Coordinates of C-alpha atoms and ligand atoms in Angstrom, one line a residue:
X1 CA 15.1 8.8 -13.0
X2 CA 17.6 11.5 -13.2
X3 CA 15.2 13.8 -11.3
X4 CA 14.9 11.4 -8.4
X5 CA 18.9 11.2 -8.2
X6 CA 19.2 15.0 -8.3
X7 CA 16.6 15.4 -5.5
X8 CA 18.5 13.1 -3.3
X9 CA 21.5 15.2 -3.7
X10 CA 19.7 18.4 -3.1
X11 CA 18.4 16.9 0.2
X12 CA 22.1 16.0 1.3
X13 CA 23.3 17.9 4.5
X14 CA 26.9 16.6 3.8
X15 CA 28.8 17.1 0.6
X16 CA 29.6 13.7 -1.1
X17 CA 31.2 13.2 -4.6
X18 CA 29.1 10.3 -5.5
X19 CA 26.4 7.8 -3.7
X20 CA 26.5 4.0 -3.9
X21 CA 23.4 1.7 -3.6
X22 CA 24.6 -2.0 -3.2
X23 CA 22.5 -5.0 -2.9
X24 CA 23.2 -8.1 -1.1
X25 CA 21.1 -11.3 -1.3
X26 CA 17.3 -11.2 -0.6
X27 CA 16.0 -9.9 1.5
X28 CA 18.9 -7.5 1.8
X29 CA 18.1 -5.8 -1.3
X30 CA 17.9 -2.1 -1.0
X31 CA 14.6 -0.8 -2.5
X32 CA 16.2 2.6 -3.1
X33 CA 18.2 0.7 -5.8
X34 CA 14.8 0.4 -7.7
X35 CA 13.9 3.9 -6.9
X36 CA 16.9 5.3 -8.7
X37 CA 17.0 2.8 -11.5
X38 CA 13.1 2.6 -12.3
X39 CA 13.9 -1.4 -13.0
X40 CA 10.4 -2.9 -12.9
X41 CA 11.7 -6.4 -13.5
X42 CA 14.6 -8.5 -11.9
X43 CA 15.9 -9.3 -8.6
X44 CA 19.3 -7.4 -8.8
X45 CA 21.1 -9.4 -6.0
X46 CA 24.8 -8.4 -5.8
X47 CA 24.3 -5.3 -8.1
X48 CA 25.0 -1.7 -7.4
X49 CA 24.1 1.8 -8.5
X50 CA 26.3 4.6 -8.4
X51 CA 24.7 8.1 -8.4
X52 CA 26.4 11.2 -9.6
X53 CA 25.4 14.7 -8.8
X54 CA 24.4 15.5 -12.5
X55 CA 21.5 13.0 -12.0
X56 CA 23.4 10.3 -14.0
X57 CA 23.6 6.7 -12.7
X58 CA 25.9 3.8 -13.3
X59 CA 24.7 0.4 -12.7
X60 CA 27.2 -2.6 -12.1
X61 CA 24.9 -5.5 -12.9
X62 CA 25.5 -9.3 -12.7
X63 CA 25.2 -11.2 -15.8
X64 CA 22.0 -12.8 -14.7
X65 CA 20.2 -9.3 -14.4
X66 CA 21.9 -7.9 -17.6
X67 CA 18.6 -8.3 -19.8
X68 CA 16.7 -6.3 -17.1
X69 CA 19.2 -3.7 -16.7
X70 CA 19.6 -2.4 -20.3
X71 CA 17.3 -0.2 -21.9
X72 CA 16.9 2.2 -19.0
X73 CA 18.6 5.7 -18.7
X74 CA 21.5 4.0 -16.5
X75 CA 24.8 3.2 -17.8
X76 CA 25.3 -0.5 -17.4
X77 CA 28.4 -2.4 -16.7
X78 CA 28.1 -6.1 -16.4
X79 CA 30.2 -8.7 -14.3
X80 CA 30.4 -12.4 -14.5
X81 CA 32.7 -13.0 -11.5
X82 CA 32.9 -11.5 -8.0
X83 CA 36.4 -10.3 -8.7
X84 CA 35.2 -8.3 -11.8
X85 CA 32.5 -6.6 -9.6
X86 CA 35.3 -5.5 -7.4
X87 CA 37.3 -4.3 -10.3
X88 CA 34.4 -2.3 -11.5
X89 CA 33.8 -0.7 -8.4
X90 CA 37.4 0.3 -8.1
X91 CA 37.3 1.8 -11.5
X92 CA 33.9 3.9 -11.2
X93 CA 35.0 5.1 -7.8
X94 CA 38.4 6.2 -8.8
X95 CA 38.7 10.0 -7.8
X96 CA 35.8 9.6 -5.4
X97 CA 36.9 10.8 -1.8
X98 CA 33.4 11.4 0.0
X99 CA 31.0 8.5 -0.9
X100 CA 27.5 8.6 0.3
X101 CA 26.0 5.3 1.4
X102 CA 22.6 4.4 2.5
X103 CA 23.1 3.0 6.1
X104 CA 19.5 1.8 6.3
X105 CA 20.0 -0.5 3.1
X106 CA 23.7 -1.6 3.1
X107 CA 25.0 -4.7 4.7
X108 CA 28.3 -4.5 6.4
X109 CA 29.8 -7.1 4.2
X110 CA 29.1 -4.9 1.0
X111 CA 30.5 -1.8 2.6
X112 CA 33.7 -3.7 3.6
X113 CA 33.9 -4.8 -0.3
X114 CA 33.4 -1.1 -1.3
X115 CA 36.2 -0.2 1.1
X116 CA 38.5 -2.8 -0.3
X117 CA 37.9 -1.8 -3.9
X118 CA 38.5 1.8 -2.8
X119 CA 40.9 2.0 0.1
X120 CA 40.8 5.3 2.2
X121 CA 37.3 6.3 0.8
X122 CA 35.2 8.1 3.3
X123 CA 31.8 6.5 3.6
X124 CA 29.1 9.0 4.8
X125 CA 25.7 7.7 5.7
X126 CA 23.1 9.8 3.7
X127 CA 20.1 7.6 4.4
X128 CA 18.2 10.6 5.9
X129 CA 18.3 12.3 2.4
X130 CA 17.2 9.3 0.7
X131 CA 14.3 8.9 3.0
X132 CA 13.5 12.5 2.8
X133 CA 13.3 12.2 -1.1
X134 CA 11.4 9.0 -1.3
X135 CA 8.7 10.0 1.1
X136 CA 7.3 12.7 -1.4
X137 CA 6.1 10.7 -4.3
X138 CA 6.4 11.7 -8.0
X139 CA 3.3 11.5 -10.1
X140 CA 4.3 8.3 -11.7
X141 CA 4.6 6.7 -8.2
X142 CA 1.2 7.9 -7.1
X143 CA -0.4 6.3 -10.2
X144 CA 1.3 3.1 -9.5
X145 CA 0.1 3.2 -5.8
X146 CA -3.3 4.1 -7.0
X147 CA -3.4 0.9 -9.2
X148 CA -2.1 -1.0 -6.1
X149 CA -4.9 0.4 -4.0
X150 CA -7.5 -0.4 -6.6
X151 CA -6.5 -4.3 -6.3
X152 CA -6.9 -4.3 -2.6
X153 CA -10.2 -2.3 -2.5
X154 CA -11.9 -4.7 -5.0
X155 CA -10.6 -7.7 -2.9
X156 CA -11.9 -6.0 0.5
X157 CA -15.1 -5.6 -1.2
X158 CA -15.2 -9.2 -2.1
X159 CA -14.6 -10.5 1.5
X160 CA -18.4 -10.8 2.4
X161 CA -18.5 -13.1 -0.5
X162 CA -16.1 -15.7 0.5
X163 CA -16.1 -15.3 4.2
X164 CA -18.2 -17.8 6.2
X165 CA -18.5 -19.2 9.7
X166 CA -16.1 -22.1 10.4
X167 CA -13.6 -20.9 7.9
X168 CA -10.0 -20.9 9.3
X169 CA -7.9 -17.7 9.5
X170 CA -5.2 -19.2 7.1
X171 CA -7.9 -20.1 4.7
X172 CA -9.1 -16.5 4.7
X173 CA -5.5 -15.2 4.3
X174 CA -4.9 -17.5 1.3
X175 CA -8.1 -16.3 -0.4
X176 CA -6.8 -12.7 0.0
X177 CA -3.5 -13.5 -1.7
X178 CA -4.9 -15.5 -4.4
X179 CA -7.6 -12.8 -5.3
X180 CA -4.9 -10.1 -5.2
X181 CA -2.6 -11.9 -7.6
X182 CA -5.7 -12.9 -9.8
X183 CA -6.2 -9.1 -10.2
X184 CA -2.6 -8.4 -11.3
X185 CA -0.5 -8.0 -8.0
X186 CA 2.9 -9.7 -8.2
X187 CA 2.6 -10.6 -4.5
X188 CA 1.1 -9.4 -1.3
X189 CA 3.0 -6.5 0.0
X190 CA 3.5 -8.5 3.4
X191 CA 2.0 -11.5 4.9
X192 CA -1.8 -10.8 5.1
X193 CA -3.3 -10.5 8.8
X194 CA -6.4 -12.4 9.1
X195 CA -7.7 -12.4 12.8
X196 CA -10.9 -13.7 14.3
X197 CA -12.5 -13.2 17.7
X198 CA -10.1 -12.3 20.5
X199 CA -7.1 -12.8 18.1
X200 CA -8.2 -9.4 16.4
X201 CA -7.0 -7.7 19.6
X202 CA -3.5 -8.5 18.4
X203 CA -2.7 -5.8 15.8
X204 CA -0.1 -8.0 14.2
X205 CA -1.6 -11.5 14.5
X206 CA -0.1 -14.2 12.4
X207 CA -3.1 -16.4 10.8
X208 CA -3.6 -19.8 12.3
X209 CA -6.1 -22.5 12.3
X210 CA -8.7 -20.5 14.5
X211 CA -12.2 -20.7 12.9
X212 CA -14.6 -18.0 12.7
X213 CA -17.5 -18.2 15.2
X214 CA -20.7 -16.3 15.3
X215 CA -20.3 -13.1 17.4
X216 CA -16.6 -12.8 16.4
X217 CA -14.9 -9.8 14.7
X218 CA -12.9 -10.8 11.5
X219 CA -10.2 -8.3 10.8
X220 CA -8.2 -8.4 7.5
X221 CA -5.1 -6.2 6.9
X222 CA -3.6 -6.8 3.7
X223 CA -1.7 -5.1 0.8
X224 CA -0.8 -5.8 -2.9
X225 CA 2.5 -5.3 -4.7
X226 CA 2.1 -3.8 -8.3
X227 CA 4.9 -3.2 -10.4
X228 CA 7.0 -2.8 -7.1
X229 CA 4.7 -0.3 -5.4
X230 CA 2.6 -1.5 -2.3
X231 CA -0.9 -0.9 -1.1
X232 CA -2.2 -1.5 2.4
X233 CA -5.8 -1.7 3.6
X234 CA -7.6 -3.0 6.8
X235 CA -11.3 -3.8 7.1
X236 CA -13.2 -5.4 10.1
X237 CA -16.3 -7.3 9.9
X238 CA -18.6 -9.2 12.3
X239 CA -19.9 -12.7 12.1
X240 CA -23.5 -13.3 12.9
X241 CA -24.9 -10.5 15.0
X242 CA -23.4 -7.2 16.2
X243 CA -23.1 -6.8 19.9
X244 CA -23.6 -3.1 21.4
X245 CA -19.8 -3.2 22.6
X246 CA -18.7 -4.3 18.9
X247 CA -20.9 -1.4 17.4
X248 CA -19.4 1.1 19.7
X249 CA -15.9 0.0 19.1
X250 CA -16.5 0.1 15.3
X251 CA -18.1 3.4 15.5
X252 CA -15.3 5.1 17.4
X253 CA -12.7 3.8 15.0
X254 CA -14.7 4.9 12.1
X255 CA -15.1 8.3 13.6
X256 CA -11.5 8.4 14.6
X257 CA -10.5 7.8 11.0
X258 CA -12.9 10.5 9.8
X259 CA -11.3 13.0 12.2
X260 CA -7.8 12.0 11.0
X261 CA -8.7 12.3 7.3
X262 CA -10.4 15.7 8.0
X263 CA -7.2 17.0 9.5
X264 CA -4.8 15.9 6.8
X265 CA -3.4 18.6 4.3
X266 CA 0.0 19.8 3.3
X267 CA 1.5 21.9 6.1
X268 CA 0.0 20.1 9.0
X269 CA 2.1 17.9 11.2
X270 CA 1.6 14.1 11.3
X271 CA 1.7 14.0 15.2
X272 CA -1.2 16.5 15.1
X273 CA -3.3 14.2 12.9
X274 CA -2.3 11.3 15.1
X275 CA -3.6 13.3 18.2
X276 CA -6.8 14.3 16.6
X277 CA -7.8 10.8 15.6
X278 CA -6.5 9.3 18.9
X279 CA -8.5 11.6 21.0
X280 CA -11.5 9.8 19.6
X281 CA -10.5 6.4 20.6
X282 CA -9.3 7.7 24.1
X283 CA -13.0 8.9 24.6
X284 CA -14.1 5.3 24.5
X285 CA -13.0 5.0 28.1
X286 CA -12.2 1.4 29.0
X287 CA -13.1 0.2 25.4
X288 CA -9.6 -0.6 24.6
X289 CA -6.5 1.2 23.5
X290 CA -4.5 2.0 20.4
X291 CA -0.7 0.9 20.8
X292 CA 0.3 1.8 17.3
X293 CA 0.8 4.9 15.4
X294 CA -2.2 6.4 13.2
X295 CA -0.3 5.7 10.0
X296 CA 3.0 5.3 8.0
X297 CA 4.4 6.2 4.7
X298 CA 3.7 3.8 1.9
X299 CA 5.7 3.3 -1.4
X300 CA 8.3 0.8 -2.5
X301 CA 8.3 -0.4 0.8
X302 CA 5.1 -1.2 3.0
X303 CA 6.7 1.2 5.8
X304 CA 8.4 3.7 3.5
X305 CA 9.6 6.2 5.8
X306 CA 7.6 8.6 8.0
X307 CA 4.9 7.8 10.8
X308 CA 1.9 9.8 12.0
X309 CA 2.5 9.0 15.8
X310 CA 2.9 10.8 19.2
X311 CA 6.0 12.9 19.3
X312 CA 7.1 12.2 15.7
X313 CA 7.8 15.5 13.8
X314 CA 6.3 14.9 10.2
X315 CA 5.4 17.9 8.5
X316 CA 3.0 16.7 5.7
X317 CA 3.9 17.8 2.2
X318 CA 2.0 17.6 -1.2
X319 CA 2.3 13.9 -2.6
X320 CA 3.3 12.1 0.5
X321 CA 1.3 8.7 0.6
X322 CA 0.4 7.7 4.0
X323 CA -1.9 5.1 5.5
X324 CA -4.6 6.4 8.1
X325 CA -5.2 3.1 10.3
X326 CA -6.8 3.8 13.6
X327 CA -7.6 0.9 15.7
X328 CA -9.1 -0.1 19.3
X329 CA -8.0 -3.4 20.9
X330 CA -9.7 -5.0 23.9
X331 CA -7.2 -7.9 25.0
X332 CA -9.0 -11.2 25.4
X333 CA -12.2 -9.8 23.6
X334 CA -11.2 -8.4 20.0
X335 CA -10.2 -5.5 18.1
X336 CA -11.2 -3.3 15.2
X337 CA -8.9 -1.5 12.7
X338 CA -9.9 0.5 9.6
X339 CA -7.1 1.6 7.2
X340 CA -7.1 3.4 4.0
X341 CA -4.3 5.0 1.9
X342 CA -4.2 8.7 1.2
X343 CA -2.2 11.2 -1.0
X344 CA -1.7 14.5 0.8
X345 CA -2.9 17.3 -1.2
X346 CA -2.4 21.2 -0.7
X347 CA -6.0 21.4 0.8
X348 CA -6.6 18.0 2.1
X349 CA -6.1 14.4 1.0
X350 CA -7.2 12.0 -1.7
X351 CA -8.3 8.8 -0.5
X352 CA -6.7 6.0 -2.8
X353 CA -8.7 3.0 -1.4
X354 CA -12.2 2.8 -1.9
X355 CA -13.7 -0.4 -0.3
X356 CA -16.9 0.0 1.9
X357 CA -16.5 0.8 5.5
X358 CA -20.1 0.1 6.6
X359 CA -20.3 -2.2 9.4
X360 CA -20.9 -5.5 7.5
X361 CA -22.2 -8.5 9.3
X362 CA -21.2 -11.8 7.6
Ligands
LIG1 N1 -0.5 -3.1 7.5 C1 0.4 -3.6 8.4 C2 1.0 -2.5 9.3 O1 1.0 -1.3 8.6 O2 1.6 -2.6 10.1
LIG2 MN1 -0.5 -0.1 7.5

């Protein structure tokens, strides 16, 4: 993990003597802590990592997490009581004047504790350097995301086997979670979206007791977490019989996605990929709108930094992992979204999700 720490330092725009990543209680645990330590097991509430320019890291671990913390390449110091944690912070930060903090992941109370332990320290937000580092994956991260994508691809291909008319949205969502975990996911990477009929026009619909009726769209957006890394996929089906309007919406989204995928390669800007795909949706005049970005970074977090969206500058680099998820939504009628995960290559992209995208009638 030393290489990751060194890359964070090389992406800094301000000089700092050291960087601290400090966790509060769930959900205020900074995923960058796991990025630099590589710990696959453990919760690590109340623990901290101090990073040094030579790539070394110290971990201040609670006694509860000690067994998960040892064995890696970090130097581990263990505390049993809060006062000991403050004392360890004080000792390790001795001599540090300029301390980098991850403003995107540090709570105010943890920052106050750091300042109490090290009065007069200059805390500098270096979250941009962390985001810039994490957005380009190393090969081991790509492989973990590939495994997470395999899980959701298999589950997406199973949907026609279990989905039936009269099923409730939350029942279908429960099937998705169960099947992902049966295939090795530690958990869903976010609450699965399962939306039927006009609910599918709401991109982030929360599943409820709505039942699937003939003629409805059935949209599923879900992800698996595997060894801390996320996947994300969306597939849309139709129950019973497909109408002309539904087919036009589906084909437009499929074409928009193909256009976006064909545009992606290192050196292209994410906003131009968004524009290429969005123009296909816009041509479906009166057919609905796309109120979200074309895609987002994916990694330890489901939204892992970076967006392909109008006006967002994102020069694509080799080994960035992004979703490509165009959609079209007609309020009161329904919506279609198709989402895959890609890894950016020099001359194109590799699609890591493999589930069928043929318009499938349930
Ligand atoms: N898959 C959910 C989202 O990207 O917001
Ligand atoms: Mn997504």
